[in-house]
PDB file of C-alpha atoms in Angstrom:
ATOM      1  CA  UNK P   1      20.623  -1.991  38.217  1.00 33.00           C
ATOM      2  CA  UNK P   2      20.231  -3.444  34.725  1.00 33.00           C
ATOM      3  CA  UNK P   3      20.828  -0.602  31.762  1.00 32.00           C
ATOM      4  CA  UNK P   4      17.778  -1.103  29.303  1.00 42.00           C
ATOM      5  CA  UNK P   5      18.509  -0.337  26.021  1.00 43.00           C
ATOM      6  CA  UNK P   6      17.004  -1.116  22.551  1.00 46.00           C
ATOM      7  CA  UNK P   7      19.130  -4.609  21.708  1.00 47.00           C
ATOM      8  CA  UNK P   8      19.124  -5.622  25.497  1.00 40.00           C
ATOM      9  CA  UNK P   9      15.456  -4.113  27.039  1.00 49.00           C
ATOM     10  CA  UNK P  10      14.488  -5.172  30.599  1.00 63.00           C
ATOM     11  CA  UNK P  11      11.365  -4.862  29.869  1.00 83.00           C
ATOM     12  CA  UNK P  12       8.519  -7.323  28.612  1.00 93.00           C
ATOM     13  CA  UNK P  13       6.213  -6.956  26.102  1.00 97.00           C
ATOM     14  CA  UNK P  14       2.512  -7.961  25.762  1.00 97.00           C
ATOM     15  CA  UNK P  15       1.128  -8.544  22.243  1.00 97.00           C
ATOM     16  CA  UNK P  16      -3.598  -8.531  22.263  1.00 98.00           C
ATOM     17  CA  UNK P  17      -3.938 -10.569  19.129  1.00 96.00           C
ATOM     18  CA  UNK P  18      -0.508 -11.612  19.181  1.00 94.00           C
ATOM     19  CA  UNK P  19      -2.012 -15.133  16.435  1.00 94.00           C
ATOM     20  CA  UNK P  20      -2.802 -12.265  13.761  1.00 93.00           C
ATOM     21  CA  UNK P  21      -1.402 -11.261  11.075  1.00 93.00           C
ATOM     22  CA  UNK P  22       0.315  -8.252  12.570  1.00 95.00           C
ATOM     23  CA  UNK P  23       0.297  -9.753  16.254  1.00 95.00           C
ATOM     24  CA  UNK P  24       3.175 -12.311  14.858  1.00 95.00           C
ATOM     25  CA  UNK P  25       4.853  -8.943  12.722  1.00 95.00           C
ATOM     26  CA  UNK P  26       5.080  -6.997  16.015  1.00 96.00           C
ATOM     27  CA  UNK P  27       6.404 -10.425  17.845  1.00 96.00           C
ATOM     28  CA  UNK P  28       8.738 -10.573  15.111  1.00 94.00           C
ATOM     29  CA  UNK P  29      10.053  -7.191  15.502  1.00 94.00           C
ATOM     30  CA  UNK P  30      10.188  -7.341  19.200  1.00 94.00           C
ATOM     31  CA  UNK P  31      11.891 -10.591  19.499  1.00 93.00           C
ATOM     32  CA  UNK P  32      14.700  -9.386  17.014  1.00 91.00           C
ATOM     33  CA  UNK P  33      15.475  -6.778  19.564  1.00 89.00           C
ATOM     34  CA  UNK P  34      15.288  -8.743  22.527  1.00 90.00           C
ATOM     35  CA  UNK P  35      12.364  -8.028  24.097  1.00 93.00           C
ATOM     36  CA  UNK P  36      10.541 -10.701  25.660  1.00 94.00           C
ATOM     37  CA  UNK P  37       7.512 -10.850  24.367  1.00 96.00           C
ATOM     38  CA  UNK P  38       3.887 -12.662  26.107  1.00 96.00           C
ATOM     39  CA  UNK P  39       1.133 -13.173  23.872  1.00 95.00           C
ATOM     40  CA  UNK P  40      -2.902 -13.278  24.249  1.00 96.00           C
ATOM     41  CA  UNK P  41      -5.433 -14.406  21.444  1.00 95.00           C
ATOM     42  CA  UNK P  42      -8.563 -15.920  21.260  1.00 91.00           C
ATOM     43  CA  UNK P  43      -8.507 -19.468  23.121  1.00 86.00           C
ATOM     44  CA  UNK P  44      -4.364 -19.309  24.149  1.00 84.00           C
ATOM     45  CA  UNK P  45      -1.915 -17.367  26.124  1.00 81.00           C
ATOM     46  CA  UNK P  46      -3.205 -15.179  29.599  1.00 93.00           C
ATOM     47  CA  UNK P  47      -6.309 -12.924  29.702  1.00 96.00           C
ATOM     48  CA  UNK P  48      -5.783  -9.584  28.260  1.00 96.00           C
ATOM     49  CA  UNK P  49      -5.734  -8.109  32.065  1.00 97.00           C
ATOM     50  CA  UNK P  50      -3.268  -9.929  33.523  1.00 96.00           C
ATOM     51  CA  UNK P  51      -1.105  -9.606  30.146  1.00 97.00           C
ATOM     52  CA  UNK P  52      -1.088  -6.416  30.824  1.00 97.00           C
ATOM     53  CA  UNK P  53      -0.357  -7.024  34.613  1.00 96.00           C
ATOM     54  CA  UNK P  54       2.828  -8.419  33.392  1.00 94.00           C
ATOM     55  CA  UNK P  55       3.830  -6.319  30.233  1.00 96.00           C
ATOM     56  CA  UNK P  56       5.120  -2.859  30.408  1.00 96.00           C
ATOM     57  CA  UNK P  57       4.720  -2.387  26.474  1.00 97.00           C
ATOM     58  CA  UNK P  58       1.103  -3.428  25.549  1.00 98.00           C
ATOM     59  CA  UNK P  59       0.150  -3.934  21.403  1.00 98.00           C
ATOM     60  CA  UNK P  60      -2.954  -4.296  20.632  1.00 98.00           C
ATOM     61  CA  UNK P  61      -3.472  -5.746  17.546  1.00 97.00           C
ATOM     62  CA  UNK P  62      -7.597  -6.554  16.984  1.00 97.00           C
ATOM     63  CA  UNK P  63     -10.078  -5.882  14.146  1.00 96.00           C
ATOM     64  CA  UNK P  64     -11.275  -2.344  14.175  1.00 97.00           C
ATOM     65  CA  UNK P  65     -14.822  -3.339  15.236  1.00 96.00           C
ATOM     66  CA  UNK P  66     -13.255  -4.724  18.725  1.00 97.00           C
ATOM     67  CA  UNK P  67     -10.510  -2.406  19.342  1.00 97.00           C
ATOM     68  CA  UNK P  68     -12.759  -0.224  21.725  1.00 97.00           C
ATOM     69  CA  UNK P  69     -14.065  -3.320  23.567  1.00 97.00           C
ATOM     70  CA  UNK P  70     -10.703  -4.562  24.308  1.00 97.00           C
ATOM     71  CA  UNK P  71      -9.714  -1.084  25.177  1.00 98.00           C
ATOM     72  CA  UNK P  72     -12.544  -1.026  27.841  1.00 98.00           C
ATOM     73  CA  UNK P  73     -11.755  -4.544  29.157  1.00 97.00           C
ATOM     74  CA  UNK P  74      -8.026  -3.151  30.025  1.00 98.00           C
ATOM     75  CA  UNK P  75      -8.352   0.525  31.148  1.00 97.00           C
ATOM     76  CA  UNK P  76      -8.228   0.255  34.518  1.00 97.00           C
ATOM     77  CA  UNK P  77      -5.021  -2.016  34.306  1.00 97.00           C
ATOM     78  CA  UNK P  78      -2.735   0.183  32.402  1.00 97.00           C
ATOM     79  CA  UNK P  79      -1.215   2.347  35.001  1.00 96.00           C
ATOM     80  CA  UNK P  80       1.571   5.511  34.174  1.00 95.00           C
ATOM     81  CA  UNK P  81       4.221   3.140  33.271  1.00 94.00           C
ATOM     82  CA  UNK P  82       2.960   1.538  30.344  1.00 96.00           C
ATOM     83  CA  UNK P  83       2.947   2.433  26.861  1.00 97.00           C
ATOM     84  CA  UNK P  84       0.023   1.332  24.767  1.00 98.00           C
ATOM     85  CA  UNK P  85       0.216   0.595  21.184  1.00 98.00           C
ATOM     86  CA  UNK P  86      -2.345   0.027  18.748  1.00 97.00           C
ATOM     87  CA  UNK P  87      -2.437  -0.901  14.936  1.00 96.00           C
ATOM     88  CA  UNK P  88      -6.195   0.255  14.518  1.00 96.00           C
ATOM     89  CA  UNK P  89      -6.560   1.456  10.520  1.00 96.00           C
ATOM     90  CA  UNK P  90      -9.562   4.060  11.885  1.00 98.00           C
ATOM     91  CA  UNK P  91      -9.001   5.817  15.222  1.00 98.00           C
ATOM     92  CA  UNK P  92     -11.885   8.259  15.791  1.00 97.00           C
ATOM     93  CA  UNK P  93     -14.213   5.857  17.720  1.00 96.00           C
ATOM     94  CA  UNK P  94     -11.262   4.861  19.690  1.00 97.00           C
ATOM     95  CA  UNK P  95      -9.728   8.143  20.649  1.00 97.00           C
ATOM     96  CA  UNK P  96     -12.413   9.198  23.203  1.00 97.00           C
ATOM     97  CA  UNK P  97     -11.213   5.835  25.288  1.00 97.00           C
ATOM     98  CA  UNK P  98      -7.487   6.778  24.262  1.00 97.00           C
ATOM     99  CA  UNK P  99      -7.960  10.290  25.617  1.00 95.00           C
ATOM    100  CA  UNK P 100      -8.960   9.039  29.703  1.00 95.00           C
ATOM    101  CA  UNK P 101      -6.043   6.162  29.678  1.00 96.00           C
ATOM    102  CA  UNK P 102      -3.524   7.040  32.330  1.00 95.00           C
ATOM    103  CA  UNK P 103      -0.385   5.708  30.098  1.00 97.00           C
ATOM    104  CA  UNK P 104       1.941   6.545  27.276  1.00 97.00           C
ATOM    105  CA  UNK P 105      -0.038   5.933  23.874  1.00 97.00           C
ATOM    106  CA  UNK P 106       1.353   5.808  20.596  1.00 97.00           C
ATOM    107  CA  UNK P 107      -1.596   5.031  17.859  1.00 97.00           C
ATOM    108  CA  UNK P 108       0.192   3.385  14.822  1.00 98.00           C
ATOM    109  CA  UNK P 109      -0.939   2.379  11.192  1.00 98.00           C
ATOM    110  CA  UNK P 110       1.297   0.453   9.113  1.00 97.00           C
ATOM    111  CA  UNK P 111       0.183   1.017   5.483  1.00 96.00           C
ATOM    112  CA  UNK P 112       1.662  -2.288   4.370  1.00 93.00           C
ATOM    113  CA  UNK P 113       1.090  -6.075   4.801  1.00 88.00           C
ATOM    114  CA  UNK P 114       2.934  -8.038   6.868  1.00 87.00           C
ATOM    115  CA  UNK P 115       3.130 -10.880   4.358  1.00 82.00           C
ATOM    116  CA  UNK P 116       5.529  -8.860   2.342  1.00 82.00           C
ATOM    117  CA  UNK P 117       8.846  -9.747   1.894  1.00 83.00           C
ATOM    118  CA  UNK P 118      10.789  -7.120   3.761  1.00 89.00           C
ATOM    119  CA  UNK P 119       8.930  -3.700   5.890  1.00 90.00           C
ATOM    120  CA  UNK P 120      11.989  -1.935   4.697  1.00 94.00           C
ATOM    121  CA  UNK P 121      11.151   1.510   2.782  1.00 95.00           C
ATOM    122  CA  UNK P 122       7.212   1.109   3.615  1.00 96.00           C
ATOM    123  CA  UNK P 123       5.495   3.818   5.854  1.00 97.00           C
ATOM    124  CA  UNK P 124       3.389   4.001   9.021  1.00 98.00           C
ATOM    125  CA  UNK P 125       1.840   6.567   9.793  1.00 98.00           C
ATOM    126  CA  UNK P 126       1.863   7.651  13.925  1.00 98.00           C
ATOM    127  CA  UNK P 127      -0.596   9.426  15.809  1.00 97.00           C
ATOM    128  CA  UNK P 128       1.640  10.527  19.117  1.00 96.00           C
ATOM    129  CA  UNK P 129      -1.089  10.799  21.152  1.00 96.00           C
ATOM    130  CA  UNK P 130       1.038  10.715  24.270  1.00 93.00           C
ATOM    131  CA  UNK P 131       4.106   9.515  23.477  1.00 83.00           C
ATOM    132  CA  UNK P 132       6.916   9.664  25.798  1.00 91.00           C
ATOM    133  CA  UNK P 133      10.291   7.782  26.811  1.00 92.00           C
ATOM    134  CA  UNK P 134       8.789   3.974  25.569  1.00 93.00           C
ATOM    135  CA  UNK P 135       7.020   5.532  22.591  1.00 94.00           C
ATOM    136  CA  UNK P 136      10.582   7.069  21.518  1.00 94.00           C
ATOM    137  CA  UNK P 137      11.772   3.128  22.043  1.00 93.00           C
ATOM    138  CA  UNK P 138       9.373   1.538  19.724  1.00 95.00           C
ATOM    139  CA  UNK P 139       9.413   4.365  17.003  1.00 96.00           C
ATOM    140  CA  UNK P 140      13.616   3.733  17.069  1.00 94.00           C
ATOM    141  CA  UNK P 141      12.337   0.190  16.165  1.00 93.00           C
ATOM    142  CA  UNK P 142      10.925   0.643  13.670  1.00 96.00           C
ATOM    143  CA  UNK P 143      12.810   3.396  12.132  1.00 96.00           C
ATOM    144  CA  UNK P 144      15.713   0.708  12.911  1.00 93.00           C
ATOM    145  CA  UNK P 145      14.220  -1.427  10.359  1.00 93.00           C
ATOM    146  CA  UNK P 146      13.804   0.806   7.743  1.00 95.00           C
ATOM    147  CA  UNK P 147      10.519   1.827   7.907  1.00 97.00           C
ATOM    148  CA  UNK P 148       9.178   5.620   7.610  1.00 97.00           C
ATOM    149  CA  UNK P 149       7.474   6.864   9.763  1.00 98.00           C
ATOM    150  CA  UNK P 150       4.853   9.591   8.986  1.00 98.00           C
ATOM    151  CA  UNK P 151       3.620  11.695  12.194  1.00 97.00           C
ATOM    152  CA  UNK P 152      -0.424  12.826  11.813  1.00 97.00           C
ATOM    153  CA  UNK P 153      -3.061  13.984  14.292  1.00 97.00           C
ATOM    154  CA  UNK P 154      -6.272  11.302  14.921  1.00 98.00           C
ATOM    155  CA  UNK P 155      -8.837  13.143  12.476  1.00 98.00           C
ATOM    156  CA  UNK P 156      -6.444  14.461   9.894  1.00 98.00           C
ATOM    157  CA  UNK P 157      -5.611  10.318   9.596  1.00 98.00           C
ATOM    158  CA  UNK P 158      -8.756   9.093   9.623  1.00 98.00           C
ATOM    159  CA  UNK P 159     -10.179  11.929   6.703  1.00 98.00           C
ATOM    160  CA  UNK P 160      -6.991  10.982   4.604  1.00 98.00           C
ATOM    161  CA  UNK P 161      -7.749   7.299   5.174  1.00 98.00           C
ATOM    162  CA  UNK P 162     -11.169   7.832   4.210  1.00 98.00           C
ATOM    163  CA  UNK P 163     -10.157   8.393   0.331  1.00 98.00           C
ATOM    164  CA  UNK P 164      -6.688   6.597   0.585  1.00 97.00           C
ATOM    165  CA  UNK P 165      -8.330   3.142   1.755  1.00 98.00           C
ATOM    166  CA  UNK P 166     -12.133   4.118   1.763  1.00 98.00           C
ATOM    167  CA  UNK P 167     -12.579   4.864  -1.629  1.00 98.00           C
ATOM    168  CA  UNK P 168      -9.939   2.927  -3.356  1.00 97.00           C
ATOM    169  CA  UNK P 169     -11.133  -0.266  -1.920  1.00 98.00           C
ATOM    170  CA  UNK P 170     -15.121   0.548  -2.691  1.00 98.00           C
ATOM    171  CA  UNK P 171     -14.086   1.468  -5.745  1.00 98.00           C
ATOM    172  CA  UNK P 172     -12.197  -2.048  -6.260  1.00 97.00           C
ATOM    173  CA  UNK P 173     -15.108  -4.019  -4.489  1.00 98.00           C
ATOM    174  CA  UNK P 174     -17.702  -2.099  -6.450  1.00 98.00           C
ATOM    175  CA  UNK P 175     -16.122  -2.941 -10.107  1.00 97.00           C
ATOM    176  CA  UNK P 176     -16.247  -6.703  -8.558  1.00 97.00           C
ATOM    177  CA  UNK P 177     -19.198  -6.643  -7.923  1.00 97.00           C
ATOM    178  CA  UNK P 178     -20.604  -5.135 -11.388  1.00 97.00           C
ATOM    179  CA  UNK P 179     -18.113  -7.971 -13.042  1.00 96.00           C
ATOM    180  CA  UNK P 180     -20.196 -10.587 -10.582  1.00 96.00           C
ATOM    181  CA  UNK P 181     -23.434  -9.616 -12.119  1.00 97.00           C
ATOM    182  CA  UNK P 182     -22.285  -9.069 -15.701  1.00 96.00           C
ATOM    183  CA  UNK P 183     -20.945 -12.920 -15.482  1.00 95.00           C
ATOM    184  CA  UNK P 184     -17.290 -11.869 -16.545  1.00 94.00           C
ATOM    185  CA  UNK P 185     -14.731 -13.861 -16.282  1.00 92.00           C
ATOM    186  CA  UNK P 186     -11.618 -11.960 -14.580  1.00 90.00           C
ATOM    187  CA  UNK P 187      -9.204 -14.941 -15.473  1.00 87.00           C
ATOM    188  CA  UNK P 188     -10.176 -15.359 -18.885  1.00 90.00           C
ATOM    189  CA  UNK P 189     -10.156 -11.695 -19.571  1.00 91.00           C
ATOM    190  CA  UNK P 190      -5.988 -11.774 -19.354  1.00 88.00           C
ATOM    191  CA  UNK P 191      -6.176 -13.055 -22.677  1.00 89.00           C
ATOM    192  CA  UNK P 192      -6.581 -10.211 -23.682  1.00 91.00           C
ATOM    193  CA  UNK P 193      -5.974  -7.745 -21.161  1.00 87.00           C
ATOM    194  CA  UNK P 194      -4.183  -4.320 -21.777  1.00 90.00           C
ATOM    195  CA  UNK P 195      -0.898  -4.041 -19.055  1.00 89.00           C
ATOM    196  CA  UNK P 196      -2.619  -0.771 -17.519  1.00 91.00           C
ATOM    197  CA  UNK P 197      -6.241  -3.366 -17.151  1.00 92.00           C
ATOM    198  CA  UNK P 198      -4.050  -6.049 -16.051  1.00 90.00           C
ATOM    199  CA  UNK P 199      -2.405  -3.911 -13.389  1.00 91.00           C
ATOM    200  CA  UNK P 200      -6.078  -2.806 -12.820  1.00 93.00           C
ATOM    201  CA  UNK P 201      -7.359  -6.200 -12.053  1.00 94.00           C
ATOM    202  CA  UNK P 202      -4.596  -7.595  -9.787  1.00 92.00           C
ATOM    203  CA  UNK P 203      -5.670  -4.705  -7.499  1.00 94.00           C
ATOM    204  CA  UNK P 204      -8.894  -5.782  -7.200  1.00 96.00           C
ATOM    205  CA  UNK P 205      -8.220  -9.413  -7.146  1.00 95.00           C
ATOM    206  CA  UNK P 206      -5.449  -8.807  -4.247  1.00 94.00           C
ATOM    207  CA  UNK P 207      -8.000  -7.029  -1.882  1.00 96.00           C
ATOM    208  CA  UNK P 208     -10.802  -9.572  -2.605  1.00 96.00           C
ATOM    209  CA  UNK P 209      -8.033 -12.444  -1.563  1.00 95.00           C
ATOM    210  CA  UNK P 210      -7.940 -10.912   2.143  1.00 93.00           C
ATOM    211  CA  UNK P 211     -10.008 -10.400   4.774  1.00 93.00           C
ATOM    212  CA  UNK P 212     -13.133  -9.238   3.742  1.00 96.00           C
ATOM    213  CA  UNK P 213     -14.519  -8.337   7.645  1.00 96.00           C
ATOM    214  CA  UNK P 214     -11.167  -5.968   7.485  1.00 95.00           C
ATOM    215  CA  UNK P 215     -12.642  -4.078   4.486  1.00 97.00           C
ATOM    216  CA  UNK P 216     -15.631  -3.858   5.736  1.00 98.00           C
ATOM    217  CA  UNK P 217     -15.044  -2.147   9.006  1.00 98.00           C
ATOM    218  CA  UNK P 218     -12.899   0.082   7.164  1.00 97.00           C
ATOM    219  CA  UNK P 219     -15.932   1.930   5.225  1.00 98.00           C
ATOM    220  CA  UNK P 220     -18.127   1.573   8.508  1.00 98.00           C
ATOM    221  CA  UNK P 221     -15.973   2.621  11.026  1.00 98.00           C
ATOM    222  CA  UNK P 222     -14.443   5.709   9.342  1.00 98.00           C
ATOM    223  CA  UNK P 223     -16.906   8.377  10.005  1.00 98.00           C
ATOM    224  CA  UNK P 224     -15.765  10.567   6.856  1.00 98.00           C
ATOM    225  CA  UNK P 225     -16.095   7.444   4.274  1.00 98.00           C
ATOM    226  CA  UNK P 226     -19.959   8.312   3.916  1.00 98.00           C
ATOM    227  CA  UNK P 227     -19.310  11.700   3.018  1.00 98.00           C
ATOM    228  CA  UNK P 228     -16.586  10.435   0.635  1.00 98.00           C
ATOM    229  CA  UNK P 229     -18.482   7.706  -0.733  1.00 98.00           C
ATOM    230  CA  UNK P 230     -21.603  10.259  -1.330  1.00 98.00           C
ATOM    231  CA  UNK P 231     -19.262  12.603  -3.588  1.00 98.00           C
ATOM    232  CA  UNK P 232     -18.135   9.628  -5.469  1.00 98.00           C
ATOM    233  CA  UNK P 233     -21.727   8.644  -6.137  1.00 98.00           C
ATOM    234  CA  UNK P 234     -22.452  12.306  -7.025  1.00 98.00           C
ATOM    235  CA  UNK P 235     -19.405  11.869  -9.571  1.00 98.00           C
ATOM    236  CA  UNK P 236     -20.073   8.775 -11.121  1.00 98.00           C
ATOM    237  CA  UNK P 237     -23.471   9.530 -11.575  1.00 98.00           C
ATOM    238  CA  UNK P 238     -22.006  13.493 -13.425  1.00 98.00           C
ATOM    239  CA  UNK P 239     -20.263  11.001 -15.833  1.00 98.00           C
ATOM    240  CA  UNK P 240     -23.002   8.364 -16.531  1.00 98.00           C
ATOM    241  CA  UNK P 241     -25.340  11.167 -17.605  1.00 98.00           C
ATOM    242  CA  UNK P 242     -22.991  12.695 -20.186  1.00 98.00           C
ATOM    243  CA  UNK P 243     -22.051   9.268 -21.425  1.00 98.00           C
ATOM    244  CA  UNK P 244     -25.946   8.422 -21.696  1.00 98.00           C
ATOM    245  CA  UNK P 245     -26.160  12.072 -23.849  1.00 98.00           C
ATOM    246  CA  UNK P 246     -23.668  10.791 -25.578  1.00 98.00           C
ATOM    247  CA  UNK P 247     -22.180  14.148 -25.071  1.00 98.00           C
ATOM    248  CA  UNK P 248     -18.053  13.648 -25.616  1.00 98.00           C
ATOM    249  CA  UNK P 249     -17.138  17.459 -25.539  1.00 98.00           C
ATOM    250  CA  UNK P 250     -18.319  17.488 -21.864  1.00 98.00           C
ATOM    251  CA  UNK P 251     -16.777  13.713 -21.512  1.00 98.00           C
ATOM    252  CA  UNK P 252     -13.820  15.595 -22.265  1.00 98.00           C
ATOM    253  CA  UNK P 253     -14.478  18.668 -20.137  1.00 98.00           C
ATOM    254  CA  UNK P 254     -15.076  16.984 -17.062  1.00 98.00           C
ATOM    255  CA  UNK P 255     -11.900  14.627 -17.531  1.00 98.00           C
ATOM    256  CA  UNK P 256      -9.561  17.870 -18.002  1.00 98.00           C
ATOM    257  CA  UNK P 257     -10.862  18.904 -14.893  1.00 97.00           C
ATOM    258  CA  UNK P 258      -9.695  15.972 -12.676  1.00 97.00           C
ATOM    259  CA  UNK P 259      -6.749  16.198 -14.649  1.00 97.00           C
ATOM    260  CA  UNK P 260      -6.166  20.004 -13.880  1.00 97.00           C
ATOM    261  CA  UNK P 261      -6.461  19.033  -9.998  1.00 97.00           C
ATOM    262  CA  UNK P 262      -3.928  16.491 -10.298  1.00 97.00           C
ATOM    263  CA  UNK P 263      -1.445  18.349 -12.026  1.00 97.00           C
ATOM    264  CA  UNK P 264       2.632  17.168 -12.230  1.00 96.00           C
ATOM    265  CA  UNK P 265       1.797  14.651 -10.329  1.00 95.00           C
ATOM    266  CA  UNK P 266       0.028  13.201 -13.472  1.00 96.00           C
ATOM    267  CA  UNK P 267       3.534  12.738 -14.971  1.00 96.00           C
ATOM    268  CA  UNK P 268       4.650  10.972 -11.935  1.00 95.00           C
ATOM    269  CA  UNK P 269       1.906   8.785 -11.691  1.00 93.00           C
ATOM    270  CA  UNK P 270       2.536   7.466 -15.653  1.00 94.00           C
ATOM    271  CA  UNK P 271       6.315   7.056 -15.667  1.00 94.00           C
ATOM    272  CA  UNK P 272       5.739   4.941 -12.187  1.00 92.00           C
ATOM    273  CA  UNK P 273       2.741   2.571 -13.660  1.00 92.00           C
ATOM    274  CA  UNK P 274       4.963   2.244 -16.874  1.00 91.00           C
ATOM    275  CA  UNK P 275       7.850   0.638 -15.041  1.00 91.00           C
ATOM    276  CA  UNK P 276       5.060  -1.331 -12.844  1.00 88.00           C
ATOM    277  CA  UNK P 277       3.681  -2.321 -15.894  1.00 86.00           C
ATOM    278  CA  UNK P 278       7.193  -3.164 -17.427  1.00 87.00           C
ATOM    279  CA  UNK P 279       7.801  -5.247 -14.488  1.00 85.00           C
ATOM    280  CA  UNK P 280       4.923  -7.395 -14.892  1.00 79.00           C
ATOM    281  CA  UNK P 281       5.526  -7.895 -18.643  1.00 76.00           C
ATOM    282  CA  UNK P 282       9.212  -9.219 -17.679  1.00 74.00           C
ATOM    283  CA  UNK P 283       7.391 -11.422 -15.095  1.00 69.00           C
ATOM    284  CA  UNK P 284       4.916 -12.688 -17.626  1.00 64.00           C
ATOM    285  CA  UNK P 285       7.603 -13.253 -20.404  1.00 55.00           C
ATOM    286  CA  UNK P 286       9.361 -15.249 -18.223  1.00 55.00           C
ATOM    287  CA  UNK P 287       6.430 -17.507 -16.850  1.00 55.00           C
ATOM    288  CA  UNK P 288       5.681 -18.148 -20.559  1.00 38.00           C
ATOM    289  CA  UNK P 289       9.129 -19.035 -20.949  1.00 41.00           C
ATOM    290  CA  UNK P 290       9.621 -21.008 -18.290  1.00 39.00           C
TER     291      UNK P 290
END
C-alpha cells in the first residue's frame, strides 16, 4: 500500500481552467508537491467529466459568470471521494449547487495575483464548506507556502467582498471614466502629480490593465454590491450638494464623521501609505538616475 503524504501524494489532481491565470498558479503549487496534475481548458486537455473521472482533487478555476455552468456539467461525476476546489471571487450564486454535491468542498479566494513575485505573506480567504481529510491537504499547501489563510462563512465573504473589491474597483473605474470624458491625460498628469495622487493613479491604472470581464462580474454577480453601490451614490451625492452650497463647515462636518468611524486605524493607514509612498519616490529617483 503506498503512504500518501503531502511531498509524495498518490493521488492526481485535475485543474478546470488549468491555461488561466490561476489554473497555471494552482499547477504550480501542485506540481512543487508532487502531485500529478491533468489539466482541461478551452480547446486542450480531456473534457471536464472525464477529468474528473480521473482526478481525486478537482480545481476549478473559471470566470465567475461560468463557475455554476461548469459546476452543473460535473455534479453527477464527483462522487464522496473527491474534494472540490474553487477560486470563485463571489460564491452566493454558486453555493446552492455547492450545497447538493456529494464531495468534500473547500471554496477558496486568493486576494492576490498570481503574477506577483512570491504568494508568501498574502491571504486567502476559505469558505470550509465541507472540508474534510483532502481539504486539510490542500490548506497545509498552502499554509506550506506561506500564505494566510483566513476562514469565513459564504455570505459573510461575499458582503465583505462587496465593499473590499465592489466598491474599491467602481470607485477606481468610475474616476476613469470621469478622466475619459474630461480628456485628461493620466500620463502627463505625473508631471506634476502629488506621491499620495500618484499612488492614487497607479491603482486605477493597475485594475484597468487586467481583465476587464473579471471586474465586471464582480459588481454583477455579488448580490450585496447594489446595495453598496446605492449608499455610495447616496454619499457622493451628500458631498456634491454641500460643495455646490459652497458650504465648508458641513464639508468639514461630514469628513470628521468618516473620520470618527475609522478611528486608530486612521494612523495606521498614514504611516503605511507614507512608506508606500517613500518607496515609490526611491523607485522614481532611481529611474531618473539611471
Amino acid at each position: 500500500m503506498v503512504r500518501e503524504s503531502i511531498e509524495h501524494p498518490a493521488l492526481r489532481v485535475g485543474i478546470i481552467g488549468g491555461r488561466g491565470q490561476f489554473g497555471r498558479w494552482a499547477e504550480s503549487v501542485c506540481r512543487d508537491n508532487g502531485y500529478e496534475v491533468v489539466i482541461s481548458d478551452l480547446g486542450t486537455g480531456p473534457s471536464n467529466r472525464d477529468l474528473v473521472r480521473e482526478s481525486t482533487i478537482v480545481f476549478v478555476s473559471v470566470p465567475i459568470g461560468v463557475t455554476a455552468t461548469v459546476l452543473e456539467e460535473i455534479e453527477d461525476v464527483l462522487k464522496p471521494h473527491h474534494l472540490l476546489v474553487d477560486f470563485t471571487s463571489v460564491k452566493s450564486h454558486i453555493f446552492p449547487i455547492l450545497s447538493r454535491l456529494r464531495c468534500e468542498i473547500l471554496s477558496l479566494h486568493p486576494m492576490f495575483a498570481p503574477s506577483l513575485s512570491t504568494d508568501k505573506g498574502q491571504t486567502c480567504v476559505v469558505c470550509r464548506i465541507r472540508a474534510g481529510n483532502q481539504g486539510s491537504r490542500v490548506e497545509t499547501l498552502l499554509e506550506r507556502r506561506g500564505i494566510n489563510l483566513v476562514s469565513m462563512g459564504v455570505e459573510e465573504h461575499d458582503r465583505s467582498m462587496a465593499i473590499i473589491q465592489g466598491l474599491t474597483h467602481f470607485q477606481s473605474i468610475a474616476a476613469a471614466h470621469c478622466m475619459s470624458r474630461l480628456g485628461f491625460v493620466a500620463g502627463k498628469s505625473l508631471e506634476i502629480s502629488s506621491p499620495v495622487y500618484r499612488l492614487r493613479i497607479a491603482m486605477i491604472g493597475r485594475i484597468l490593465a487586467q481583465d476587464p470581464r473579471l471586474y465586471a462580474e464582480i459588481q454583477i454577480f455579488n448580490p450585496f454590491v447594489k446595495d453598496v453601490l446605492h449608499t455610495l451614490s447616496e454619499s457622493s451625492r451628500s458631498l456634491e450638494n454641500l460643495v455646490t452650497a459652497k458650504d465648508v463647515d458641513g464639508f468639514i462636518a461630514e469628513f470628521k464623521v468618516a473620520a470618527d468611524a475609522f478611528g486608530d486605524f486612521t494612523q495606521w493607514a498614514k504611516e503605511e501609505s507614507d512608506r508606500l509612498m517613500s518607496l515609490m519616490s526611491e523607485r522614481s529617483s532611481t529611474e531618473v538616475k539611471g
